[in-house]
Coordinates of C-alpha atoms in Angstrom, one line a residue:
M29 CA -21.4 -30.6 26.3
S30 CA -17.7 -31.2 28.3
L31 CA -17.8 -29.7 31.9
V32 CA -15.3 -28.9 34.2
E33 CA -16.2 -28.8 37.9
G34 CA -19.5 -28.4 36.8
R35 CA -19.1 -25.5 34.1
P36 CA -19.7 -25.5 30.1
L37 CA -16.2 -25.0 28.4
V38 CA -18.1 -22.3 27.0
E39 CA -20.9 -19.5 27.9
L40 CA -23.6 -19.7 25.0
A41 CA -25.2 -17.1 27.0
P42 CA -23.1 -13.9 26.3
L43 CA -22.2 -14.6 22.6
K44 CA -26.3 -14.9 22.1
D45 CA -26.5 -11.8 23.4
L46 CA -24.1 -10.3 21.2
V47 CA -25.1 -12.3 18.2
A48 CA -28.8 -10.6 18.7
A49 CA -27.1 -7.1 19.6
V50 CA -24.8 -7.3 16.1
A51 CA -28.7 -8.1 14.4
S52 CA -30.0 -5.4 16.1
G53 CA -27.9 -3.0 15.1
T54 CA -27.7 -1.8 18.9
S55 CA -23.9 -3.0 19.5
N56 CA -21.2 -0.6 20.4
G57 CA -20.6 1.2 17.4
L58 CA -23.1 -0.1 15.5
V59 CA -25.1 3.5 15.1
G60 CA -23.6 7.2 15.6
A61 CA -20.4 8.3 14.0
G62 CA -18.4 8.7 16.7
D63 CA -18.8 4.8 17.9
A64 CA -16.3 4.3 15.1
S65 CA -13.8 6.6 16.9
K66 CA -13.8 4.5 19.6
P67 CA -10.8 2.8 21.0
G68 CA -11.1 -0.9 20.6
S69 CA -14.0 -0.7 17.9
D70 CA -13.6 -2.8 15.1
L71 CA -15.1 0.3 12.8
F72 CA -12.2 2.1 12.2
T73 CA -8.9 -0.1 13.1
V74 CA -5.2 0.9 12.1
I75 CA -3.2 -2.3 11.0
D76 CA 0.9 -1.4 11.7
A77 CA 3.4 -2.6 8.5
F78 CA 5.4 -5.3 11.2
D79 CA 1.7 -6.5 12.4
V80 CA 0.4 -7.4 8.7
P81 CA 0.6 -11.1 8.0
A82 CA 3.0 -12.5 6.5
W83 CA 1.3 -15.7 3.6
W84 CA 3.9 -17.1 0.9
Y85 CA 2.7 -18.5 -1.7
D86 CA 3.9 -22.6 -2.3
P87 CA 3.5 -23.2 -6.4
G88 CA 3.8 -26.7 -5.6
K89 CA 0.4 -26.4 -3.6
K90 CA -0.8 -23.9 -5.1
M91 CA -2.2 -21.9 -1.8
F92 CA -0.4 -19.9 0.5
T93 CA 0.7 -20.7 3.8
Q94 CA 2.8 -18.7 6.6
P95 CA 6.1 -18.9 7.8
F96 CA 7.7 -21.0 10.5
T97 CA 10.2 -17.8 11.7
E98 CA 8.6 -14.8 13.6
G99 CA 9.7 -11.6 10.7
D100 CA 12.6 -9.6 12.3
I101 CA 14.2 -7.1 11.5
L102 CA 17.6 -7.9 11.3
S103 CA 16.9 -11.1 9.6
S104 CA 19.3 -14.2 8.1
A105 CA 20.9 -13.2 4.5
E106 CA 18.4 -16.0 3.5
S107 CA 15.4 -13.6 4.0
K108 CA 16.1 -11.5 0.8
A109 CA 16.6 -14.6 -1.4
A110 CA 13.2 -15.5 -0.5
L111 CA 12.2 -11.6 -0.7
F112 CA 12.4 -11.9 -4.4
R113 CA 11.0 -15.5 -4.9
Q114 CA 7.6 -14.5 -3.0
R115 CA 7.4 -11.5 -5.2
Y116 CA 7.7 -13.3 -8.4
D117 CA 5.4 -16.6 -7.6
L118 CA 2.3 -13.6 -6.0
L119 CA 2.7 -12.4 -9.2
R120 CA 2.9 -15.3 -11.6
Q121 CA -0.4 -17.0 -9.3
R122 CA -2.4 -14.0 -10.7
V123 CA -1.0 -14.1 -14.9
L124 CA -1.2 -17.4 -14.9
R125 CA -5.1 -16.7 -13.0
N126 CA -5.7 -14.1 -16.6
D127 CA -8.4 -15.1 -19.2
N128 CA -5.5 -14.6 -21.4
F129 CA -2.9 -17.3 -20.1
M130 CA -6.0 -19.9 -19.4
P131 CA -6.4 -22.3 -22.1
V132 CA -10.4 -22.9 -22.9
S133 CA -10.2 -26.6 -24.1
F134 CA -7.0 -29.0 -25.1
S135 CA -7.9 -29.2 -28.6
D136 CA -5.6 -27.9 -31.3
Q137 CA -8.0 -25.3 -32.6
E138 CA -7.9 -23.8 -29.1
K139 CA -3.9 -24.2 -27.9
D140 CA -3.4 -20.3 -30.4
R141 CA -6.0 -18.6 -28.1
F142 CA -4.2 -18.2 -25.1
Y143 CA -1.0 -16.8 -24.3
K144 CA 2.2 -19.8 -22.6
L145 CA 4.7 -18.5 -20.0
S146 CA 8.1 -19.7 -21.5
T147 CA 11.4 -20.3 -18.6
I148 CA 14.7 -18.8 -19.0
D149 CA 16.1 -22.7 -19.6
S150 CA 14.0 -23.9 -21.7
L151 CA 15.3 -20.9 -24.6
Q152 CA 18.5 -22.6 -24.7
G153 CA 19.1 -23.8 -28.3
R154 CA 15.9 -22.5 -29.7
E155 CA 17.0 -19.6 -31.4
G156 CA 14.5 -17.5 -33.9
E157 CA 11.6 -18.8 -31.8
H158 CA 9.7 -16.5 -29.8
F159 CA 8.9 -16.6 -26.0
L160 CA 6.8 -14.6 -23.9
I161 CA 8.5 -14.7 -20.4
F162 CA 7.7 -13.9 -17.1
G163 CA 10.5 -12.6 -14.8
M164 CA 12.2 -9.3 -12.8
L165 CA 14.5 -6.8 -14.8
S166 CA 18.0 -6.3 -13.4
Q167 CA 21.6 -5.7 -14.2
L168 CA 24.0 -8.2 -13.7
E169 CA 27.0 -6.5 -15.6
E170 CA 27.8 -3.1 -16.1
G171 CA 25.3 -0.9 -18.5
K172 CA 23.7 -4.3 -19.4
M173 CA 19.7 -5.6 -18.6
F174 CA 19.4 -9.1 -17.7
L175 CA 15.9 -11.1 -17.1
E176 CA 16.1 -13.3 -14.2
D177 CA 13.4 -15.9 -13.2
K178 CA 13.7 -19.2 -10.9
A179 CA 15.2 -21.6 -13.7
G180 CA 17.9 -18.6 -14.8
S181 CA 19.0 -15.6 -16.5
I182 CA 20.0 -14.1 -20.2
E183 CA 20.1 -10.7 -21.3
L184 CA 18.0 -8.1 -23.2
D185 CA 18.4 -6.2 -26.6
F186 CA 15.6 -2.7 -26.2
S187 CA 16.2 -1.9 -30.0
G188 CA 14.2 -3.5 -31.5
M189 CA 11.0 -2.3 -29.4
S190 CA 9.2 -0.9 -31.8
K191 CA 6.9 1.5 -29.6
S192 CA 6.8 2.9 -26.1
V193 CA 5.6 1.0 -22.8
N194 CA 2.9 2.1 -20.1
G195 CA 4.4 2.2 -17.0
L196 CA 7.8 2.8 -15.3
F197 CA 10.2 0.5 -15.0
T198 CA 13.2 0.1 -12.8
E199 CA 15.2 -2.4 -12.1
S200 CA 13.5 -5.5 -9.9
C201 CA 10.3 -4.6 -11.5
F202 CA 8.4 -8.2 -12.6
V203 CA 8.1 -7.9 -16.7
L204 CA 6.4 -9.9 -19.3
V205 CA 8.9 -9.9 -22.0
D206 CA 7.5 -10.9 -25.6
G207 CA 10.4 -11.5 -28.3
Y208 CA 12.9 -14.2 -29.8
V209 CA 17.0 -15.6 -28.6
E210 CA 19.8 -14.3 -31.3
D211 CA 23.2 -14.7 -29.9
G212 CA 22.3 -16.0 -26.6
V213 CA 20.5 -12.5 -26.3
L214 CA 17.0 -11.7 -25.9
K215 CA 15.6 -9.5 -29.0
V216 CA 12.4 -7.2 -27.0
E217 CA 10.0 -6.9 -29.1
E218 CA 7.4 -6.3 -26.4
I219 CA 7.5 -5.7 -22.4
G220 CA 4.3 -4.4 -20.3
L221 CA 3.9 -4.7 -16.6
P222 CA 1.9 -8.0 -15.8
P223 CA -2.1 -8.1 -16.1
P224 CA -3.8 -6.1 -12.7
E225 CA -6.2 -8.4 -11.5
S226 CA -9.7 -7.1 -9.4
R227 CA -9.7 -7.4 -5.6
E228 CA -13.1 -10.0 -5.8
K229 CA -11.7 -12.5 -8.2
S230 CA -8.2 -12.3 -6.3
R231 CA -10.4 -13.6 -2.5
A232 CA -13.0 -15.6 -4.4
A233 CA -9.4 -17.1 -5.5
F234 CA -8.4 -18.0 -1.7
P235 CA -11.3 -16.7 0.4
N236 CA -10.6 -18.1 3.9
I237 CA -7.3 -15.3 4.0
N238 CA -7.1 -12.5 5.4
F239 CA -4.2 -11.0 3.0
F240 CA -5.1 -7.2 4.7
G241 CA -4.7 -8.0 8.5
G242 CA -6.2 -6.8 11.5
Q243 CA -9.7 -8.5 13.1
P244 CA -12.4 -10.0 11.6
S245 CA -15.9 -8.2 12.6
L246 CA -18.3 -9.3 13.4
R247 CA -20.6 -7.5 11.4
T248 CA -22.0 -8.4 8.4
E249 CA -21.2 -7.2 5.1
V250 CA -24.7 -5.2 4.6
Q251 CA -24.4 -3.6 8.1
L252 CA -21.1 -2.3 7.4
R253 CA -22.5 -0.3 4.6
A254 CA -25.4 0.5 6.3
I255 CA -22.5 2.3 8.8
E256 CA -20.5 4.2 6.3
V257 CA -24.1 5.0 5.1
A258 CA -25.5 6.3 7.8
N259 CA -21.8 8.3 9.1
D260 CA -20.4 9.4 5.2
N261 CA -18.5 11.9 6.9
G262 CA -15.4 11.5 4.8
I263 CA -11.8 10.8 5.9
I264 CA -9.5 14.2 5.5
V265 CA -6.1 13.2 4.0
M266 CA -3.2 15.9 4.0
S267 CA 0.9 15.2 3.9
D268 CA 3.3 17.3 4.8
V269 CA 2.4 18.5 8.0
W270 CA 4.7 21.6 8.9
L271 CA 3.8 21.5 12.8
D272 CA 6.8 24.0 13.1
K273 CA 5.6 26.7 11.1
Q274 CA 3.1 29.2 12.1
E275 CA 1.2 29.0 8.8
T276 CA 0.5 25.3 9.3
M277 CA -0.8 25.7 12.5
D278 CA -3.2 28.5 11.7
A279 CA -4.7 26.8 8.7
L280 CA -6.0 24.2 11.0
S281 CA -6.8 26.3 13.2
T282 CA -9.2 26.7 10.3
L283 CA -10.0 24.1 9.3
F284 CA -10.5 22.6 12.7
E285 CA -13.0 25.5 13.4
G286 CA -14.8 24.9 10.4
F287 CA -15.8 21.3 11.3
S288 CA -16.6 22.5 14.7
H289 CA -19.9 24.3 13.4
S290 CA -20.8 20.2 11.7
T291 CA -20.5 17.4 12.0
P292 CA -16.9 15.9 12.2
P293 CA -15.0 14.2 10.1
I294 CA -14.5 10.1 10.4
A295 CA -11.1 10.4 11.1
F296 CA -7.8 13.2 9.7
I297 CA -5.1 11.0 9.1
F298 CA -1.3 13.2 9.1
I299 CA 1.3 12.4 7.0
G300 CA 4.8 13.3 7.8
D301 CA 7.3 15.2 7.0
F302 CA 6.0 16.9 10.4
S303 CA 8.9 19.6 10.5
S304 CA 10.9 21.4 7.4
K305 CA 13.7 20.8 8.6
P306 CA 15.2 17.4 8.9
F307 CA 15.5 15.9 12.6
V308 CA 18.8 15.4 13.5
P309 CA 19.7 13.3 16.4
G310 CA 21.5 14.9 18.9
S311 CA 21.5 18.7 17.5
G312 CA 19.2 19.7 20.2
E313 CA 15.9 19.9 17.9
T314 CA 14.4 16.8 20.3
A315 CA 12.1 18.9 23.0
Q316 CA 11.2 21.7 20.1
Y317 CA 9.8 18.5 18.2
R318 CA 7.8 17.5 21.6
D319 CA 6.8 20.7 22.0
N320 CA 5.5 21.2 18.0
M321 CA 3.3 18.3 18.6
T322 CA 2.5 19.3 22.5
A323 CA 1.1 22.2 20.5
L324 CA -1.1 20.8 17.5
G325 CA -2.8 18.2 20.3
Q326 CA -3.5 22.1 22.5
L327 CA -4.4 23.1 19.0
I328 CA -7.0 20.2 19.0
A329 CA -8.4 20.5 22.0
G330 CA -9.7 23.8 21.5
F331 CA -12.1 22.2 19.5
P332 CA -13.3 19.1 21.7
S333 CA -16.3 17.8 19.1
I334 CA -13.6 16.7 16.7
A335 CA -10.8 16.1 19.9
R336 CA -13.8 13.9 21.0
S337 CA -15.3 11.7 17.9
S338 CA -12.9 11.7 15.4
H339 CA -10.3 9.4 14.6
F340 CA -6.7 10.9 14.0
V341 CA -3.7 9.0 12.1
F342 CA 0.1 9.9 12.4
V343 CA 2.4 8.1 9.6
P344 CA 5.9 9.7 10.0
G345 CA 8.0 10.7 6.5
N346 CA 11.6 10.8 5.7
N347 CA 12.7 13.6 8.1
D348 CA 11.0 12.6 11.4
P349 CA 12.9 10.4 13.5
W350 CA 14.1 8.1 13.6
G351 CA 13.9 7.9 9.2
Q352 CA 17.1 7.6 7.2
G353 CA 16.6 3.9 7.7
A354 CA 14.0 0.9 5.4
L355 CA 10.9 0.8 5.6
P356 CA 9.0 -0.1 6.6
K357 CA 9.6 2.7 9.4
P358 CA 8.2 3.1 12.8
A359 CA 6.4 4.5 14.2
L360 CA 6.5 7.7 16.3
S361 CA 8.0 7.1 19.7
E362 CA 5.8 8.3 22.7
Y363 CA 8.6 10.1 24.3
F364 CA 7.4 13.2 20.8
T365 CA 3.5 12.2 21.3
K366 CA 2.6 10.9 24.6
R367 CA 1.2 14.3 25.4
L368 CA -0.6 14.8 21.5
A369 CA -2.0 10.9 22.5
S370 CA -3.0 11.9 25.5
R371 CA -5.6 15.4 24.6
L372 CA -7.5 13.3 21.9
A373 CA -9.8 10.7 22.5
N374 CA -8.8 8.1 19.4
A375 CA -5.2 8.6 18.4
T376 CA -2.8 6.2 16.3
F377 CA 0.5 7.0 15.8
T378 CA 2.4 4.1 13.6
T379 CA 4.1 2.8 10.7
N380 CA 5.2 3.8 7.1
P381 CA 3.5 2.5 5.7
C382 CA 0.3 1.2 7.0
R383 CA -2.7 -0.3 6.6
I384 CA -6.6 1.2 8.0
K385 CA -10.0 -0.7 7.6
Y386 CA -13.2 1.8 7.8
C387 CA -16.3 -0.5 7.6
T388 CA -15.5 -2.5 4.2
H389 CA -13.2 -0.1 3.4
E390 CA -9.7 -1.3 2.7
I391 CA -7.4 1.5 3.1
V392 CA -3.1 1.7 2.0
V393 CA -2.0 4.9 2.7
F394 CA 2.5 5.1 1.9
R395 CA 4.7 8.9 2.0
E396 CA 7.4 8.1 -0.6
D397 CA 8.7 10.6 -3.0
L398 CA 8.3 7.6 -4.7
L399 CA 7.6 9.2 -8.5
K400 CA 10.9 11.7 -8.6
R401 CA 12.4 8.1 -7.7
I402 CA 11.0 5.9 -9.8
R403 CA 11.5 8.2 -12.1
R404 CA 15.1 8.9 -12.1
N405 CA 15.9 5.2 -12.1
S406 CA 13.6 4.1 -14.6
V407 CA 15.0 2.4 -17.9
L408 CA 12.9 2.7 -20.2
P409 CA 10.7 5.9 -21.6
P410 CA 6.8 5.5 -20.8
V411 CA 4.1 6.4 -23.5
E412 CA 4.9 10.0 -24.3
G413 CA 1.1 11.8 -24.0
T414 CA -0.1 9.9 -20.8
E415 CA 0.7 12.1 -17.4
V416 CA 2.8 10.8 -15.6
V417 CA 1.3 9.6 -12.4
K418 CA -1.1 7.6 -14.5
H419 CA 1.8 5.7 -15.2
L420 CA 3.2 5.8 -11.4
V421 CA -0.4 4.6 -10.5
R422 CA -0.5 1.8 -12.5
T423 CA 3.4 0.7 -11.3
V424 CA 2.3 0.4 -8.0
V425 CA -0.7 -1.9 -8.3
D426 CA 0.9 -3.8 -11.2
E427 CA 3.5 -4.7 -10.0
G428 CA 1.7 -5.2 -6.9
H429 CA 4.1 -3.2 -4.5
L430 CA 4.5 -0.6 -3.0
C431 CA 8.0 0.5 -3.9
P432 CA 9.2 -1.9 -6.8
L433 CA 12.6 -0.7 -7.0
P434 CA 15.9 -2.2 -5.9
Q435 CA 17.6 -2.5 -2.8
R436 CA 20.8 -0.4 -3.2
I437 CA 18.4 2.8 -4.3
R438 CA 15.4 1.6 -1.8
P439 CA 16.1 -0.6 0.9
V440 CA 13.2 -3.1 2.8
Y441 CA 13.8 -5.1 5.2
W442 CA 13.8 -8.6 4.1
A443 CA 11.8 -10.4 6.5
H444 CA 8.6 -7.5 6.8
D445 CA 8.6 -7.0 2.3
H446 CA 5.2 -8.8 2.6
A447 CA 4.2 -5.2 4.4
M448 CA 4.5 -3.8 1.2
R449 CA 2.1 -5.8 -0.8
V450 CA -0.6 -3.6 -2.6
Y451 CA -2.0 -7.4 -2.7
P452 CA -5.6 -7.9 -3.2
I453 CA -5.9 -4.1 -4.8
P454 CA -7.1 -2.1 -2.1
D455 CA -9.9 0.6 -2.2
V456 CA -8.0 2.6 -1.5
L457 CA -4.4 3.8 -2.1
I458 CA -3.0 6.8 -0.8
L459 CA 0.7 7.8 -1.7
A460 CA 1.6 11.2 -0.6
D461 CA 3.9 12.6 -2.6
R462 CA 5.1 15.9 -2.8
F463 CA 4.1 16.1 -6.3
D464 CA 1.3 18.0 -7.7
S465 CA -2.0 16.5 -6.3
Y466 CA -4.7 14.3 -7.6
S467 CA -6.8 11.3 -7.6
I468 CA -7.3 8.7 -10.3
N469 CA -9.4 5.1 -10.3
Y470 CA -7.9 2.7 -11.7
E471 CA -8.9 -1.2 -11.6
G472 CA -11.7 -0.4 -9.0
C473 CA -8.5 1.5 -6.8
H474 CA -9.5 5.3 -6.1
C475 CA -5.7 6.5 -5.4
I476 CA -4.9 9.3 -3.9
N477 CA -1.8 12.2 -3.3
P478 CA -2.7 14.7 -1.0
G479 CA 0.4 17.2 -1.9
S480 CA 2.1 18.6 0.5
F481 CA 0.2 20.8 2.8
S482 CA 2.5 23.3 4.2
A483 CA 5.3 23.7 1.1
G484 CA 2.2 23.8 -1.4
D485 CA -0.9 25.9 -1.3
L486 CA -2.2 24.6 1.9
S487 CA -4.6 21.6 0.2
F488 CA -5.6 18.0 0.9
F489 CA -8.3 15.8 -0.6
M490 CA -11.5 14.6 1.4
Y491 CA -12.9 11.0 1.1
Y492 CA -15.8 10.0 0.7
P493 CA -16.5 6.1 1.2
V494 CA -20.4 5.7 0.3
S495 CA -19.8 7.5 -3.5
R496 CA -16.0 6.2 -3.5
T497 CA -15.0 9.4 -4.1
S498 CA -12.3 12.2 -2.9
Q499 CA -12.7 16.3 -3.4
Y500 CA -9.4 18.7 -3.7
S501 CA -9.6 21.4 -0.6
K502 CA -7.6 24.3 0.2
I503 CA -7.2 26.5 2.6
P504 CA -7.0 29.9 1.4
K505 CA -4.7 31.3 2.8
K506 CA -4.2 35.0 4.8

């Protein structure tokens, strides 16, 4: 080994001690619920949306690469074009890896046993033939819907569709369209979302890429699962926690009182809005908002075991400062949270959306009244008889994006669109919405909407990592 001034470049003794400690289960955080909440612990990590690694798929090299430029809030116009190209390339490579799109052999007998994608430029001069095309829905002319891919665009006619669709379709959604061309218009017979891909298959295709973000753990997956089993105290999720309402504070006091006599939860995920009224800069509400946060800190400090052991995550809503811009939304300012944070052993004020890594679990949290926005902008009616929330979850997961809406409806920072991706599919997807609460399993993902805590019936969800299930709970009103 090379030496510098008589010393090795790498000291092996500390590294060997660390590996031995991890293997024996005696390193910090390996045993004990409280260790998972210690600052710096790799068991519970919150990943800011602006820290999510950017991976761009290169269809020529068939691999992911990272862009050379840093993502700025005020990015160039090229970033907007790259945003849609990357969504297209990411989903298309996933579609082509699906078993239904992969030829099993080159024999003539096998050619009809798989689907073949065509591009829009290949449709010219081939009227009457059937095609399956992957592209993005867009409205290039008033009142007319088009399908776009990287080769061109074509007008769509939905009048010949024989059945309703599964999912919620809006402009900027990527879809598979089956139909034929007549007079320069694609007559749609069927339309569907791109087929989903399991988390295991996505990771197997690109095993050395960290899509989720955060530092990898030094522990093995077996050790991390053992920690989950030993500390299955649950993660509490609640949304619309209005701290300016006394009823909310009383309900939280009841909640903390109940857990103070048992093992504290692994974490509390508090999702905004944190005020019943929209925050208006310069309106004189700044001090009141900060005092509400301080009051929450004082309340939690009254239960030392919880304040010391549990991890607290705060995700802002649209009505929190400063929430009227594009996504991702920055974390709450330290001006509002400093007093609250000083009373908690481990508090994280993060962005909307954000990501949480707990042992083997990958959790995505997003606060948006998404169902209302998507239904309002849907271009096709969904299948009747199916719960609308199932259509929503399917749309988000199949699209691989938290907010598949056009930019004019819900803008996203162009250079940070990758932070909105749902790829690979996470273990838990929290879509905090003011719609009725629900929990749904889809393609190995447990999706939760805790509903509105303060505006509803003081309900919340508790997620158990070992069983990968969640429990609906509510606090009785006094």
